[in-house]
PDB file of C-alpha atoms in Angstrom:
ATOM      1  CA  MET A   1      27.909  -8.804 -10.610  1.00 49.00           C
ATOM      2  CA  SER A   2      26.145  -7.360 -13.505  1.00 47.00           C
ATOM      3  CA  SER A   3      23.133  -6.207 -11.249  1.00 49.00           C
ATOM      4  CA  ARG A   4      25.609  -4.101  -9.229  1.00 51.00           C
ATOM      5  CA  ARG A   5      26.694  -2.449 -12.446  1.00 47.00           C
ATOM      6  CA  SER A   6      22.984  -1.886 -13.425  1.00 48.00           C
ATOM      7  CA  ARG A   7      22.352  -0.472 -10.044  1.00 49.00           C
ATOM      8  CA  SER A   8      25.017   2.263 -10.386  1.00 46.00           C
ATOM      9  CA  ARG A   9      23.555   3.056 -13.828  1.00 47.00           C
ATOM     10  CA  GLN A  10      20.224   3.586 -12.468  1.00 48.00           C
ATOM     11  CA  SER A  11      21.461   6.060  -9.928  1.00 47.00           C
ATOM     12  CA  GLY A  12      22.020   8.521 -12.756  1.00 47.00           C
ATOM     13  CA  SER A  13      23.871  11.656 -11.539  1.00 46.00           C
ATOM     14  CA  SER A  14      24.386  10.813  -7.835  1.00 56.00           C
ATOM     15  CA  ARG A  15      26.473   7.894  -6.768  1.00 68.00           C
ATOM     16  CA  ILE A  16      24.699   5.604  -4.350  1.00 70.00           C
ATOM     17  CA  THR A  17      27.005   4.987  -1.452  1.00 79.00           C
ATOM     18  CA  ASP A  18      27.104   2.006   0.754  1.00 80.00           C
ATOM     19  CA  ASP A  19      26.509   4.372   3.744  1.00 82.00           C
ATOM     20  CA  GLN A  20      23.299   5.755   2.211  1.00 83.00           C
ATOM     21  CA  ILE A  21      22.128   2.103   1.683  1.00 83.00           C
ATOM     22  CA  ASN A  22      23.078   1.197   5.306  1.00 83.00           C
ATOM     23  CA  ASP A  23      21.243   4.201   6.655  1.00 85.00           C
ATOM     24  CA  LEU A  24      18.146   3.264   4.836  1.00 86.00           C
ATOM     25  CA  VAL A  25      18.345  -0.280   5.742  1.00 84.00           C
ATOM     26  CA  SER A  26      18.724   0.573   9.489  1.00 84.00           C
ATOM     27  CA  LYS A  27      15.756   3.069   9.251  1.00 86.00           C
ATOM     28  CA  LEU A  28      13.714   0.188   7.914  1.00 86.00           C
ATOM     29  CA  GLN A  29      15.002  -2.148  10.721  1.00 84.00           C
ATOM     30  CA  GLN A  30      13.540   0.316  13.310  1.00 84.00           C
ATOM     31  CA  LEU A  31      10.139  -0.124  11.878  1.00 85.00           C
ATOM     32  CA  LEU A  32       9.972  -3.858  11.839  1.00 85.00           C
ATOM     33  CA  PRO A  33       8.668  -5.245  15.015  1.00 80.00           C
ATOM     34  CA  GLU A  34      10.237  -8.698  14.365  1.00 75.00           C
ATOM     35  CA  ILE A  35      13.674  -7.346  14.356  1.00 72.00           C
ATOM     36  CA  ARG A  36      13.351  -4.406  16.564  1.00 70.00           C
ATOM     37  CA  ASP A  37      12.356  -6.535  19.641  1.00 70.00           C
ATOM     38  CA  ARG A  38      15.009  -9.050  19.136  1.00 69.00           C
ATOM     39  CA  CYS A  39      18.845  -8.381  19.308  1.00 63.00           C
ATOM     40  CA  SER A  40      19.912  -5.036  17.922  1.00 63.00           C
ATOM     41  CA  ASP A  41      22.731  -4.377  15.349  1.00 65.00           C
ATOM     42  CA  LYS A  42      23.878  -7.659  13.749  1.00 70.00           C
ATOM     43  CA  VAL A  43      21.064  -8.186  11.287  1.00 75.00           C
ATOM     44  CA  SER A  44      22.046  -8.590   7.593  1.00 78.00           C
ATOM     45  CA  ALA A  45      20.658  -6.363   4.946  1.00 80.00           C
ATOM     46  CA  SER A  46      18.896  -9.202   3.077  1.00 81.00           C
ATOM     47  CA  LYS A  47      17.219 -10.316   6.447  1.00 83.00           C
ATOM     48  CA  VAL A  48      15.940  -6.780   6.825  1.00 85.00           C
ATOM     49  CA  LEU A  49      14.464  -6.830   3.267  1.00 87.00           C
ATOM     50  CA  GLN A  50      12.968 -10.242   3.852  1.00 87.00           C
ATOM     51  CA  GLU A  51      11.320  -9.090   7.088  1.00 88.00           C
ATOM     52  CA  THR A  52      10.127  -5.890   5.201  1.00 90.00           C
ATOM     53  CA  CYS A  53       8.459  -8.131   2.635  1.00 91.00           C
ATOM     54  CA  ASN A  54       6.913 -10.257   5.209  1.00 91.00           C
ATOM     55  CA  TYR A  55       5.661  -7.229   7.304  1.00 93.00           C
ATOM     56  CA  ILE A  56       4.241  -5.589   4.182  1.00 94.00           C
ATOM     57  CA  ARG A  57       2.350  -8.761   3.071  1.00 94.00           C
ATOM     58  CA  ASN A  58       0.965  -8.983   6.659  1.00 94.00           C
ATOM     59  CA  LEU A  59      -0.244  -5.448   6.531  1.00 94.00           C
ATOM     60  CA  HIS A  60      -1.952  -6.046   3.301  1.00 95.00           C
ATOM     61  CA  ARG A  61      -3.747  -9.169   4.744  1.00 95.00           C
ATOM     62  CA  GLU A  62      -4.895  -7.073   7.665  1.00 94.00           C
ATOM     63  CA  VAL A  63      -6.344  -4.405   5.383  1.00 94.00           C
ATOM     64  CA  ASP A  64      -8.065  -7.272   3.633  1.00 94.00           C
ATOM     65  CA  ASP A  65      -9.474  -8.699   6.744  1.00 94.00           C
ATOM     66  CA  LEU A  66     -10.522  -5.346   8.051  1.00 93.00           C
ATOM     67  CA  SER A  67     -12.247  -4.479   4.739  1.00 92.00           C
ATOM     68  CA  GLU A  68     -14.148  -7.726   4.792  1.00 90.00           C
ATOM     69  CA  ARG A  69     -15.136  -7.111   8.483  1.00 89.00           C
ATOM     70  CA  LEU A  70     -16.300  -3.594   7.709  1.00 87.00           C
ATOM     71  CA  SER A  71     -18.270  -4.769   4.620  1.00 85.00           C
ATOM     72  CA  GLU A  72     -20.204  -7.121   6.852  1.00 83.00           C
ATOM     73  CA  LEU A  73     -20.624  -4.696   9.568  1.00 82.00           C
ATOM     74  CA  LEU A  74     -21.998  -2.032   7.021  1.00 76.00           C
ATOM     75  CA  ALA A  75     -24.655  -4.569   6.036  1.00 73.00           C
ATOM     76  CA  THR A  76     -26.065  -4.853   9.570  1.00 71.00           C
ATOM     77  CA  THR A  77     -25.210  -1.407  11.168  1.00 63.00           C
ATOM     78  CA  ASP A  78     -28.165   0.738  11.772  1.00 64.00           C
ATOM     79  CA  THR A  79     -28.642   4.485  11.482  1.00 56.00           C
ATOM     80  CA  ALA A  80     -27.781   5.311  14.985  1.00 57.00           C
ATOM     81  CA  GLN A  81     -24.249   4.090  14.527  1.00 65.00           C
ATOM     82  CA  ALA A  82     -24.036   5.968  11.280  1.00 65.00           C
ATOM     83  CA  ALA A  83     -24.827   9.045  13.308  1.00 62.00           C
ATOM     84  CA  ILE A  84     -21.924   8.221  15.684  1.00 67.00           C
ATOM     85  CA  ILE A  85     -19.556   7.892  12.727  1.00 67.00           C
ATOM     86  CA  ARG A  86     -20.647  11.248  11.325  1.00 65.00           C
ATOM     87  CA  SER A  87     -20.243  12.921  14.699  1.00 63.00           C
ATOM     88  CA  LEU A  88     -16.696  11.426  14.809  1.00 68.00           C
ATOM     89  CA  LEU A  89     -16.070  12.906  11.428  1.00 63.00           C
ATOM     90  CA  MET A  90     -17.152  16.360  12.587  1.00 56.00           C
ATOM     91  CA  GLN A  91     -14.583  16.274  15.288  1.00 54.00           C
TER      92      GLN A  91
ATOM     93  CA  MET B   1       0.758  25.082   4.181  1.00 46.00           C
ATOM     94  CA  ASN B   2       4.112  23.951   5.437  1.00 46.00           C
ATOM     95  CA  LEU B   3       4.697  20.598   3.704  1.00 46.00           C
ATOM     96  CA  GLN B   4       7.791  19.813   5.732  1.00 46.00           C
ATOM     97  CA  SER B   5       5.877  19.776   8.971  1.00 45.00           C
ATOM     98  CA  SER B   6       2.799  18.097   7.605  1.00 46.00           C
ATOM     99  CA  SER B   7       4.734  15.076   6.309  1.00 51.00           C
ATOM    100  CA  SER B   8       6.424  14.490   9.658  1.00 55.00           C
ATOM    101  CA  ASN B   9       3.114  15.079  11.675  1.00 70.00           C
ATOM    102  CA  PRO B  10       1.527  11.647  12.054  1.00 74.00           C
ATOM    103  CA  ASN B  11      -1.847  13.241  13.261  1.00 82.00           C
ATOM    104  CA  PHE B  12      -2.096  15.220  10.070  1.00 86.00           C
ATOM    105  CA  LEU B  13      -1.956  12.052   8.014  1.00 88.00           C
ATOM    106  CA  LYS B  14      -4.429  10.162  10.420  1.00 88.00           C
ATOM    107  CA  LEU B  15      -6.913  13.011  10.132  1.00 88.00           C
ATOM    108  CA  ARG B  16      -6.756  13.289   6.358  1.00 90.00           C
ATOM    109  CA  PHE B  17      -6.981   9.548   5.769  1.00 90.00           C
ATOM    110  CA  THR B  18      -9.929   9.113   8.355  1.00 88.00           C
ATOM    111  CA  LYS B  19     -12.006  11.983   6.896  1.00 87.00           C
ATOM    112  CA  GLY B  20     -11.719  10.628   3.422  1.00 90.00           C
ATOM    113  CA  PHE B  21     -12.317   7.055   4.380  1.00 90.00           C
ATOM    114  CA  LEU B  22     -15.327   7.772   6.534  1.00 86.00           C
ATOM    115  CA  ARG B  23     -16.762   9.915   3.757  1.00 86.00           C
ATOM    116  CA  ALA B  24     -16.359   7.016   1.328  1.00 88.00           C
ATOM    117  CA  LEU B  25     -17.805   4.613   3.752  1.00 85.00           C
ATOM    118  CA  MET B  26     -20.808   6.946   4.189  1.00 82.00           C
ATOM    119  CA  ARG B  27     -21.334   6.848   0.390  1.00 84.00           C
ATOM    120  CA  ILE B  28     -21.126   3.064   0.182  1.00 84.00           C
ATOM    121  CA  TYR B  29     -23.355   2.795   3.199  1.00 80.00           C
ATOM    122  CA  ARG B  30     -26.015   5.062   1.573  1.00 78.00           C
ATOM    123  CA  HIS B  31     -26.031   3.143  -1.649  1.00 76.00           C
ATOM    124  CA  ARG B  32     -26.748  -0.245  -0.182  1.00 71.00           C
ATOM    125  CA  SER B  33     -29.661  -1.962  -1.620  1.00 66.00           C
ATOM    126  CA  LYS B  34     -32.384  -3.833   0.155  1.00 64.00           C
ATOM    127  CA  SER B  35     -30.521  -7.143  -0.411  1.00 64.00           C
ATOM    128  CA  SER B  36     -27.603  -5.784   1.577  1.00 62.00           C
ATOM    129  CA  SER B  37     -26.702  -9.009   3.127  1.00 70.00           C
ATOM    130  CA  SER B  38     -26.424 -11.279   0.054  1.00 77.00           C
ATOM    131  CA  PRO B  39     -22.941 -12.588  -0.340  1.00 79.00           C
ATOM    132  CA  ARG B  40     -22.627 -10.876  -3.748  1.00 81.00           C
ATOM    133  CA  GLU B  41     -23.267  -7.494  -2.368  1.00 79.00           C
ATOM    134  CA  ILE B  42     -20.971  -8.144   0.510  1.00 80.00           C
ATOM    135  CA  SER B  43     -18.031  -9.110  -1.729  1.00 82.00           C
ATOM    136  CA  GLN B  44     -18.745  -6.037  -3.942  1.00 84.00           C
ATOM    137  CA  ARG B  45     -18.824  -3.833  -0.909  1.00 85.00           C
ATOM    138  CA  TYR B  46     -15.594  -5.434   0.355  1.00 89.00           C
ATOM    139  CA  ARG B  47     -13.849  -4.496  -2.768  1.00 89.00           C
ATOM    140  CA  ARG B  48     -15.135  -0.949  -2.646  1.00 90.00           C
ATOM    141  CA  ILE B  49     -13.994  -0.559   0.802  1.00 91.00           C
ATOM    142  CA  LYS B  50     -10.701  -1.872   0.198  1.00 92.00           C
ATOM    143  CA  LEU B  51     -10.220   0.504  -2.722  1.00 92.00           C
ATOM    144  CA  ALA B  52     -11.640   3.409  -0.643  1.00 92.00           C
ATOM    145  CA  ALA B  53      -9.109   2.661   2.214  1.00 93.00           C
ATOM    146  CA  ASP B  54      -6.075   2.429  -0.186  1.00 93.00           C
ATOM    147  CA  ALA B  55      -7.325   5.357  -2.057  1.00 93.00           C
ATOM    148  CA  SER B  56      -7.799   7.471   0.996  1.00 93.00           C
ATOM    149  CA  MET B  57      -4.321   6.838   2.406  1.00 94.00           C
ATOM    150  CA  ALA B  58      -2.820   7.618  -1.048  1.00 94.00           C
ATOM    151  CA  LEU B  59      -4.866  10.859  -1.352  1.00 93.00           C
ATOM    152  CA  ALA B  60      -3.748  11.801   2.282  1.00 92.00           C
ATOM    153  CA  VAL B  61      -0.147  11.474   1.267  1.00 92.00           C
ATOM    154  CA  GLY B  62      -0.874  13.109  -1.998  1.00 90.00           C
ATOM    155  CA  SER B  63       1.832  13.320  -4.808  1.00 89.00           C
ATOM    156  CA  ARG B  64       4.643  13.807  -2.088  1.00 91.00           C
ATOM    157  CA  ARG B  65       5.761  10.253  -2.403  1.00 93.00           C
ATOM    158  CA  LEU B  66       6.448   7.825  -5.349  1.00 93.00           C
ATOM    159  CA  TRP B  67       4.433   5.082  -4.009  1.00 93.00           C
ATOM    160  CA  SER B  68       1.307   7.250  -3.409  1.00 93.00           C
ATOM    161  CA  ARG B  69       1.627   8.596  -6.848  1.00 93.00           C
ATOM    162  CA  ALA B  70       1.709   5.128  -8.301  1.00 93.00           C
ATOM    163  CA  VAL B  71      -1.364   4.078  -6.480  1.00 93.00           C
ATOM    164  CA  LEU B  72      -3.284   7.103  -7.631  1.00 92.00           C
ATOM    165  CA  TRP B  73      -2.211   6.655 -11.131  1.00 91.00           C
ATOM    166  CA  ARG B  74      -3.144   2.976 -11.049  1.00 91.00           C
ATOM    167  CA  ILE B  75      -6.696   3.824  -9.639  1.00 89.00           C
ATOM    168  CA  ARG B  76      -7.250   6.487 -12.213  1.00 89.00           C
ATOM    169  CA  ASN B  77      -6.351   4.249 -15.131  1.00 87.00           C
ATOM    170  CA  GLN B  78      -8.442   1.470 -13.639  1.00 81.00           C
ATOM    171  CA  VAL B  79     -11.577   3.723 -13.682  1.00 75.00           C
ATOM    172  CA  ARG B  80     -10.708   4.843 -17.322  1.00 74.00           C
ATOM    173  CA  ASN B  81     -10.038   1.347 -18.695  1.00 70.00           C
ATOM    174  CA  ARG B  82     -12.824  -0.446 -16.810  1.00 66.00           C
ATOM    175  CA  HIS B  83     -14.971  -0.902 -19.837  1.00 59.00           C
ATOM    176  CA  VAL B  84     -12.267  -1.998 -22.293  1.00 57.00           C
ATOM    177  CA  PHE B  85     -10.123  -4.084 -20.004  1.00 52.00           C
ATOM    178  CA  VAL B  86     -11.652  -7.418 -20.949  1.00 52.00           C
ATOM    179  CA  LYS B  87     -11.149  -7.020 -24.779  1.00 53.00           C
ATOM    180  CA  ARG B  88      -7.492  -5.860 -24.596  1.00 55.00           C
ATOM    181  CA  VAL B  89      -5.728  -9.015 -23.649  1.00 57.00           C
ATOM    182  CA  SER B  90      -4.325 -10.022 -27.023  1.00 65.00           C
ATOM    183  CA  SER B  91      -1.728 -12.626 -28.060  1.00 67.00           C
ATOM    184  CA  HIS B  92       0.929  -9.831 -28.369  1.00 73.00           C
ATOM    185  CA  ALA B  93       0.455  -8.924 -24.728  1.00 71.00           C
ATOM    186  CA  ILE B  94       0.719 -12.597 -23.779  1.00 73.00           C
ATOM    187  CA  LYS B  95       4.017 -12.771 -25.663  1.00 73.00           C
ATOM    188  CA  LYS B  96       5.393  -9.658 -23.980  1.00 75.00           C
ATOM    189  CA  ARG B  97       4.491 -10.964 -20.657  1.00 75.00           C
ATOM    190  CA  ALA B  98       6.350 -14.215 -21.250  1.00 70.00           C
ATOM    191  CA  GLN B  99       9.353 -12.271 -22.506  1.00 71.00           C
ATOM    192  CA  LYS B 100       9.302 -10.013 -19.422  1.00 71.00           C
ATOM    193  CA  LYS B 101       9.208 -13.087 -17.059  1.00 68.00           C
ATOM    194  CA  LYS B 102      12.333 -14.440 -18.657  1.00 62.00           C
ATOM    195  CA  GLU B 103      14.073 -11.081 -18.218  1.00 59.00           C
ATOM    196  CA  GLU B 104      13.009 -10.981 -14.614  1.00 58.00           C
ATOM    197  CA  GLN B 105      14.607 -14.486 -13.937  1.00 53.00           C
ATOM    198  CA  TYR B 106      18.119 -13.048 -15.053  1.00 48.00           C
ATOM    199  CA  HIS B 107      17.906 -10.280 -12.589  1.00 48.00           C
ATOM    200  CA  LEU B 108      16.736 -12.361  -9.635  1.00 47.00           C
ATOM    201  CA  ALA B 109      20.186 -13.840  -8.927  1.00 37.00           C
ATOM    202  CA  TYR B 110      21.755 -11.035  -6.914  1.00 45.00           C
ATOM    203  CA  ASP B 111      19.066 -10.101  -4.510  1.00 67.00           C
ATOM    204  CA  ASP B 112      15.722 -12.065  -4.578  1.00 82.00           C
ATOM    205  CA  GLN B 113      14.403 -10.087  -1.740  1.00 83.00           C
ATOM    206  CA  GLU B 114      14.930  -6.849  -3.474  1.00 86.00           C
ATOM    207  CA  ASN B 115      12.815  -7.778  -6.511  1.00 88.00           C
ATOM    208  CA  LYS B 116      10.073  -9.135  -4.074  1.00 90.00           C
ATOM    209  CA  LEU B 117      10.115  -5.817  -2.161  1.00 90.00           C
ATOM    210  CA  ARG B 118       9.790  -4.002  -5.708  1.00 91.00           C
ATOM    211  CA  LYS B 119       6.450  -5.920  -6.360  1.00 91.00           C
ATOM    212  CA  LEU B 120       4.982  -5.152  -2.919  1.00 93.00           C
ATOM    213  CA  VAL B 121       5.764  -1.352  -2.883  1.00 92.00           C
ATOM    214  CA  PRO B 122       3.565   0.458  -5.285  1.00 91.00           C
ATOM    215  CA  GLY B 123       5.636   1.889  -8.262  1.00 90.00           C
ATOM    216  CA  GLY B 124       8.624  -0.014  -6.906  1.00 89.00           C
ATOM    217  CA  ALA B 125       9.725  -1.587 -10.287  1.00 89.00           C
ATOM    218  CA  ALA B 126      11.002   1.780 -11.509  1.00 89.00           C
ATOM    219  CA  MET B 127      12.695   3.014  -8.429  1.00 89.00           C
ATOM    220  CA  ASP B 128      16.437   2.743  -7.691  1.00 88.00           C
ATOM    221  CA  ILE B 129      17.510   0.983  -4.552  1.00 87.00           C
ATOM    222  CA  CYS B 130      17.611   4.068  -2.345  1.00 88.00           C
ATOM    223  CA  SER B 131      14.335   5.262  -3.359  1.00 89.00           C
ATOM    224  CA  LEU B 132      12.897   1.831  -2.905  1.00 90.00           C
ATOM    225  CA  LEU B 133      14.011   1.555   0.715  1.00 90.00           C
ATOM    226  CA  ASP B 134      13.102   5.123   1.471  1.00 91.00           C
ATOM    227  CA  GLU B 135       9.613   4.535  -0.045  1.00 92.00           C
ATOM    228  CA  ALA B 136       9.178   1.241   1.621  1.00 92.00           C
ATOM    229  CA  SER B 137       9.607   2.766   5.152  1.00 92.00           C
ATOM    230  CA  HIS B 138       7.113   5.524   4.436  1.00 93.00           C
ATOM    231  CA  TYR B 139       4.739   3.086   2.988  1.00 94.00           C
ATOM    232  CA  ILE B 140       4.987   0.820   6.019  1.00 93.00           C
ATOM    233  CA  ASN B 141       4.166   3.770   8.281  1.00 92.00           C
ATOM    234  CA  CYS B 142       1.212   4.705   6.233  1.00 94.00           C
ATOM    235  CA  LEU B 143      -0.025   1.204   6.101  1.00 94.00           C
ATOM    236  CA  THR B 144       0.182   0.768   9.932  1.00 93.00           C
ATOM    237  CA  THR B 145      -1.815   4.091  10.280  1.00 92.00           C
ATOM    238  CA  GLN B 146      -4.423   2.757   7.824  1.00 93.00           C
ATOM    239  CA  VAL B 147      -4.772  -0.650   9.742  1.00 94.00           C
ATOM    240  CA  LYS B 148      -4.992   1.158  13.051  1.00 91.00           C
ATOM    241  CA  MET B 149      -7.709   3.582  11.869  1.00 90.00           C
ATOM    242  CA  MET B 150      -9.806   0.844  10.073  1.00 90.00           C
ATOM    243  CA  ARG B 151      -9.516  -1.300  13.307  1.00 90.00           C
ATOM    244  CA  ARG B 152     -10.764   1.645  15.321  1.00 86.00           C
ATOM    245  CA  ILE B 153     -13.714   2.198  13.017  1.00 85.00           C
ATOM    246  CA  ALA B 154     -14.601  -1.555  13.035  1.00 85.00           C
ATOM    247  CA  GLU B 155     -14.614  -1.625  16.787  1.00 82.00           C
ATOM    248  CA  ILE B 156     -17.001   1.319  16.842  1.00 79.00           C
ATOM    249  CA  CYS B 157     -19.281  -0.102  14.320  1.00 75.00           C
ATOM    250  CA  SER B 158     -19.475  -3.499  15.965  1.00 71.00           C
TER     251      SER B 158
END
């Protein structure tokens, strides 16, 4: 496929081996809670990539939700709690 | 400072992120106006907090990683172009965007997921597949740390 040719062109001086890619894919696999908790080895690379995309999207959504929550909390929080935060910062 | 040990030490990253993020939160909190509960203020503060969180994490990682460099570069350019952004979208830019979309559709055939991942990881478009996978795993680690810390702060404040 033309994309495989373009991939090797992108690697430049070092040839990207299948082993390298497999190692990186399995490293990603360990991070994904979906796949890690289920059955171990027989997960295809494209499934790992798909789960990675889903997981990153979920994390982005969580950051958005937490930012919203924090912005509402900052509207109502009083100075005592600000002092607590500052003391946390000092530790 | 030994960079090797610091990049593998999760507490170092947590500490750097939390310090920077809390400092930014304090700054945002101090600048709130009297109408601090209006929806417009809240949505503006939401955007600032989100930016502070992403920036604090990228700063904590520094220039050690491609994705963090891409985030910092994007933020610096946003600040620089803030005043001229609205005027710059010309017809030439629109034509270029349409052309790029056509090119992207030709590359999608082999691995659709890879292209989706490139869009999600900052700076992913320019990386080769190995760097993309490596950066993605580090990015996921940092994002989970960021979420954990933000959740803890929200629990303390509520």
